[in-house]
Amino acid sequence: MHSAQFPTSHFFTVDVEEYFQVKALESVVRRDEWLSRPSRVAHSIDALLTSLERNGTKGTFFVLGWLAKHRPEVVLAIADAGHEVGSHGFWHERVTTLDRVAFREDIRSSKAALEDLVGESVVGYRAPNFSIIPGCEWAFDVLIEEGYRYDSSLFPIRRRGYGYPAALRVPHVIQRQHGRLAEFPLATTSILAYPVPAAGGGYLRQFPFGVIRRAFQEATDRDEPATFYIHPWEIDPGQPRLPVSSVNRIRHYRGLDRALARVERLLEEFRFGTICSYLPRLEDRASTAAAEGAA
Ligand SMILES: [Zn+2]
């Protein structure tokens, strides 16, 4: 299956948010302070766009609706460079903290704000903090009803606060009562038979690079695309340090100075593309399987 001529194209994804919009800092920076904090997202997005351009790669950027409203130039720079724009919700609220009505409003308003700005349809969603966990499957139904074609929120690992351990570890189609949704879980590898997160982000910054590379090499060998993610603030060593607990300080600030070099290494060693360009293949496969099942 694996062909040296056409190596597997993985998914390069970015969760686009400001450094002060993350969960680790929510007790420190309230929502009504967001506009008065210095914005740093543009600089990091520029750096990522440059790296992607240098490698001739397109990526999928899951953007907050809030940024479409307040930092439209950043979102337009992403879209103008030919990358896919998906939704990361409007207010960066975890699905676990919302009910059906509030979740619908969040994914509807972010989709509308992003579509109005970039003039393309938004079909993908990434939950803040991968917060579609067991018990939150109703979110798939709302995503289908609101016109999304795929989700990329399941992390097939067991972690405090997130993770969907039973999720398939490869792209697949979730069949719900009233429709289907493609799912692109975050990359993992196994060490001594334990699933280990290897999709990027904090793991890219804090794990040995070899763990991340191994996940993408294994996926390439199986000819199955794997999903990588990074946040703009993770490549921004100059961001203001906010007063948080020592655990959060390590989680949030460790390895910032080496993350961009590691991103570039991955981009050089593996092939990446957008999720939406792969979507028809997955949907066709699911339709064929369903037709065969019905026959
Ligand atoms: Zn996020």
XYZ file of C-alpha atoms and ligand atoms in Angstrom:
296
model
C 0.000 0.000 0.000
C 2.714 2.416 0.977
C 4.248 4.050 -2.035
C 7.517 5.950 -1.879
C 6.343 7.973 -4.830
C 3.195 9.208 -3.119
C 3.820 9.086 0.601
C 0.772 9.344 2.838
C -0.447 12.876 3.300
C -1.158 13.624 6.970
C -3.198 16.507 8.363
C -1.527 19.657 9.629
C -3.978 21.470 11.892
C -3.773 24.635 13.956
C -6.130 25.649 16.787
C -6.172 29.392 16.314
C -6.557 31.306 19.571
C -4.743 33.941 21.603
C -2.321 32.909 24.364
C -4.761 34.180 26.998
C -7.766 32.185 25.719
C -6.599 28.769 26.879
C -8.114 26.762 29.699
C -4.963 26.872 31.817
C -5.325 30.647 32.034
C -9.094 31.075 32.220
C -9.008 31.790 35.953
C -6.526 34.599 35.287
C -7.951 36.292 32.187
C -11.713 36.848 32.048
C -13.578 36.968 28.763
C -14.359 40.664 29.138
C -10.602 41.344 29.322
C -9.797 39.657 26.004
C -9.988 42.829 23.952
C -7.729 44.806 26.257
C -4.906 42.239 26.268
C -2.130 42.681 23.725
C -2.836 40.463 20.713
C -0.004 38.136 19.673
C -1.751 35.688 17.366
C -0.840 37.451 14.096
C 2.891 37.045 14.568
C 2.699 33.303 15.249
C 0.275 32.718 12.397
C 2.686 34.540 10.086
C 5.472 32.196 11.161
C 3.314 29.122 10.578
C 2.135 30.383 7.190
C 5.763 30.976 6.190
C 6.798 27.452 7.233
C 3.870 25.924 5.384
C 4.577 27.973 2.282
C 8.268 27.010 2.331
C 7.259 23.352 2.371
C 4.508 23.765 -0.215
C 1.959 22.532 2.348
C -1.655 23.461 3.031
C -3.159 23.047 6.472
C -6.476 23.191 8.310
C -6.906 26.070 10.762
C -9.646 25.724 13.391
C -10.372 29.334 14.260
C -12.388 30.903 17.074
C -15.442 32.845 15.903
C -14.246 35.548 18.298
C -11.137 36.022 16.155
C -13.208 36.340 12.977
C -14.908 39.255 14.673
C -11.974 40.911 16.388
C -8.858 39.891 14.382
C -10.295 39.448 10.882
C -6.977 40.248 9.176
C -5.409 37.143 10.740
C -8.209 34.875 9.533
C -8.104 36.414 6.055
C -4.335 35.869 5.841
C -4.926 32.156 6.524
C -7.695 31.859 3.928
C -5.863 33.969 1.332
C -2.873 31.633 1.558
C -5.173 28.791 0.469
C -5.554 26.973 3.785
C -8.768 25.467 5.078
C -10.666 27.375 7.773
C -12.660 25.317 10.294
C -14.392 26.251 13.543
C -12.905 26.059 17.038
C -16.155 27.373 18.535
C -16.867 31.033 19.208
C -15.771 31.506 22.825
C -13.410 28.568 23.310
C -15.895 26.801 25.552
C -15.441 23.128 26.276
C -18.289 20.893 25.146
C -18.369 19.400 28.646
C -19.449 22.781 30.049
C -22.288 23.341 27.542
C -25.740 21.917 27.046
C -27.196 21.164 23.635
C -28.686 24.634 23.192
C -25.521 26.499 24.148
C -23.345 24.201 22.030
C -25.589 24.748 19.013
C -25.331 28.491 19.455
C -21.529 28.294 19.772
C -20.960 26.211 16.646
C -23.593 28.072 14.646
C -22.323 31.564 15.450
C -18.672 30.638 14.875
C -19.496 28.984 11.533
C -21.475 32.017 10.407
C -18.810 34.528 11.504
C -16.040 32.599 9.733
C -18.049 31.977 6.558
C -19.129 35.612 6.313
C -15.509 36.682 6.590
C -13.718 34.228 4.292
C -16.549 33.540 1.837
C -16.061 29.761 1.940
C -18.156 27.166 3.676
C -16.854 25.914 7.009
C -17.384 22.159 7.379
C -14.978 21.106 10.142
C -14.998 21.493 13.928
C -12.349 21.012 16.627
C -13.613 21.186 20.200
C -11.575 23.291 22.637
C -9.405 20.952 24.717
C -10.628 17.926 22.715
C -13.667 18.065 24.959
C -15.907 15.599 23.149
C -15.494 12.850 25.708
C -17.612 9.764 26.446
C -21.114 11.002 27.282
C -20.883 13.995 24.919
C -21.822 12.072 21.747
C -24.927 14.279 21.412
C -22.486 16.900 20.094
C -22.105 14.822 16.898
C -25.855 15.135 16.270
C -25.769 18.892 16.722
C -22.750 19.178 14.399
C -24.618 17.187 11.713
C -27.747 19.311 12.164
C -25.725 22.517 11.862
C -24.172 21.490 8.542
C -20.750 20.302 9.625
C -19.259 17.407 7.659
C -16.494 16.414 10.030
C -15.186 16.641 13.568
C -11.587 16.432 14.748
C -11.952 16.407 18.524
C -11.483 12.809 19.630
C -8.217 12.010 21.342
C -8.042 8.203 21.708
C -6.224 8.340 25.037
C -7.156 8.377 28.716
C -6.326 11.702 30.370
C -7.768 13.695 33.222
C -10.378 16.046 31.738
C -10.225 14.753 28.189
C -9.689 11.791 25.949
C -11.994 9.309 24.241
C -10.144 6.060 24.861
C -12.455 3.858 22.799
C -12.264 5.986 19.641
C -10.824 4.422 16.517
C -7.340 5.762 16.008
C -7.704 6.378 12.260
C -10.038 8.649 10.251
C -13.498 7.094 10.183
C -17.180 7.876 9.729
C -19.491 8.090 12.727
C -22.979 6.883 11.908
C -25.691 8.608 13.945
C -29.428 8.159 13.774
C -29.995 11.166 11.531
C -26.806 11.330 9.572
C -23.096 10.794 9.394
C -20.076 12.735 10.454
C -16.475 12.051 9.469
C -14.078 11.935 12.405
C -10.363 12.724 12.343
C -8.930 11.670 15.723
C -5.672 13.123 16.994
C -2.523 11.112 16.371
C -1.342 8.548 18.898
C 1.322 5.893 19.036
C 1.795 2.941 21.383
C 4.555 2.394 23.853
C 4.514 -1.010 25.570
C 0.928 -1.421 24.286
C -0.236 1.797 25.953
C -1.681 4.440 23.654
C 0.434 7.564 23.861
C -0.635 10.983 22.570
C 1.651 12.083 19.770
C -0.381 14.620 17.842
C 1.630 17.748 18.577
C 0.914 20.677 20.866
C 2.185 20.163 24.407
C 3.382 16.694 23.420
C 5.485 18.156 20.618
C 7.041 20.623 23.055
C 7.575 18.284 25.992
C 8.081 14.768 24.631
C 11.225 13.631 22.840
C 10.796 14.474 19.166
C 11.264 10.760 18.376
C 7.843 9.928 19.888
C 6.057 12.320 17.557
C 8.063 11.206 14.566
C 7.341 7.574 15.391
C 3.577 8.166 15.320
C 3.746 9.782 11.891
C 6.161 7.154 10.576
C 3.901 4.323 11.764
C 0.894 5.984 10.144
C 2.875 6.500 6.927
C 3.904 2.829 6.934
C 0.237 1.829 7.261
C -0.705 4.424 4.625
C -3.159 6.008 7.065
C -3.223 9.762 7.538
C -2.562 11.006 11.072
C -3.621 14.345 12.531
C -1.116 16.835 13.940
C -2.049 19.991 15.866
C -0.342 23.092 17.182
C -1.457 26.391 18.748
C -0.045 29.796 17.737
C 0.973 30.539 21.347
C 3.043 27.354 21.444
C 5.577 28.874 19.076
C 5.643 32.238 20.859
C 8.371 32.271 23.542
C 7.891 36.028 23.959
C 4.290 35.840 25.220
C 3.611 37.554 28.552
C 3.875 35.138 31.483
C 0.664 35.091 33.491
C 0.449 34.172 37.167
C -0.727 30.548 37.165
C -0.100 27.429 39.233
C 3.237 25.674 38.792
C 1.554 22.748 37.017
C -0.047 25.069 34.507
C 3.176 27.041 34.170
C 5.026 23.912 33.073
C 2.200 22.730 30.845
C 1.758 26.086 29.167
C 5.264 27.519 28.914
C 7.660 24.599 28.656
C 9.369 24.039 25.308
C 7.983 27.117 23.557
C 11.413 28.024 22.204
C 11.881 24.728 20.374
C 8.379 24.116 19.062
C 8.657 25.952 15.739
C 11.890 24.157 14.799
C 10.152 20.846 15.547
C 7.138 21.828 13.447
C 9.490 22.597 10.568
C 11.245 19.282 10.973
C 7.963 17.426 10.753
C 6.943 19.425 7.688
C 10.220 18.479 6.036
C 10.082 14.798 6.948
C 6.420 14.063 6.209
C 3.755 15.162 3.783
C 0.752 17.068 5.079
C -2.451 18.476 3.617
C -5.888 19.772 4.609
C -8.628 17.617 6.078
C -11.291 18.879 3.649
C -9.311 17.696 0.633
C -9.347 14.143 2.030
C -12.980 14.210 3.122
C -14.571 12.973 -0.152
C -12.460 9.802 -0.057
C -13.629 8.955 3.446
C -17.270 9.814 2.701
C -17.243 7.769 -0.533
C -15.826 4.788 1.307
C -18.555 5.054 3.945
C -21.292 5.350 1.305
C -19.982 2.294 -0.522
C -19.824 0.349 2.725
C -23.376 1.407 3.608
C -24.653 0.464 0.127
C -22.966 -2.925 0.380
C -24.411 -3.416 3.825
C -27.897 -2.647 2.471
C -27.539 -4.913 -0.563
Zn -8.138 25.782 21.751
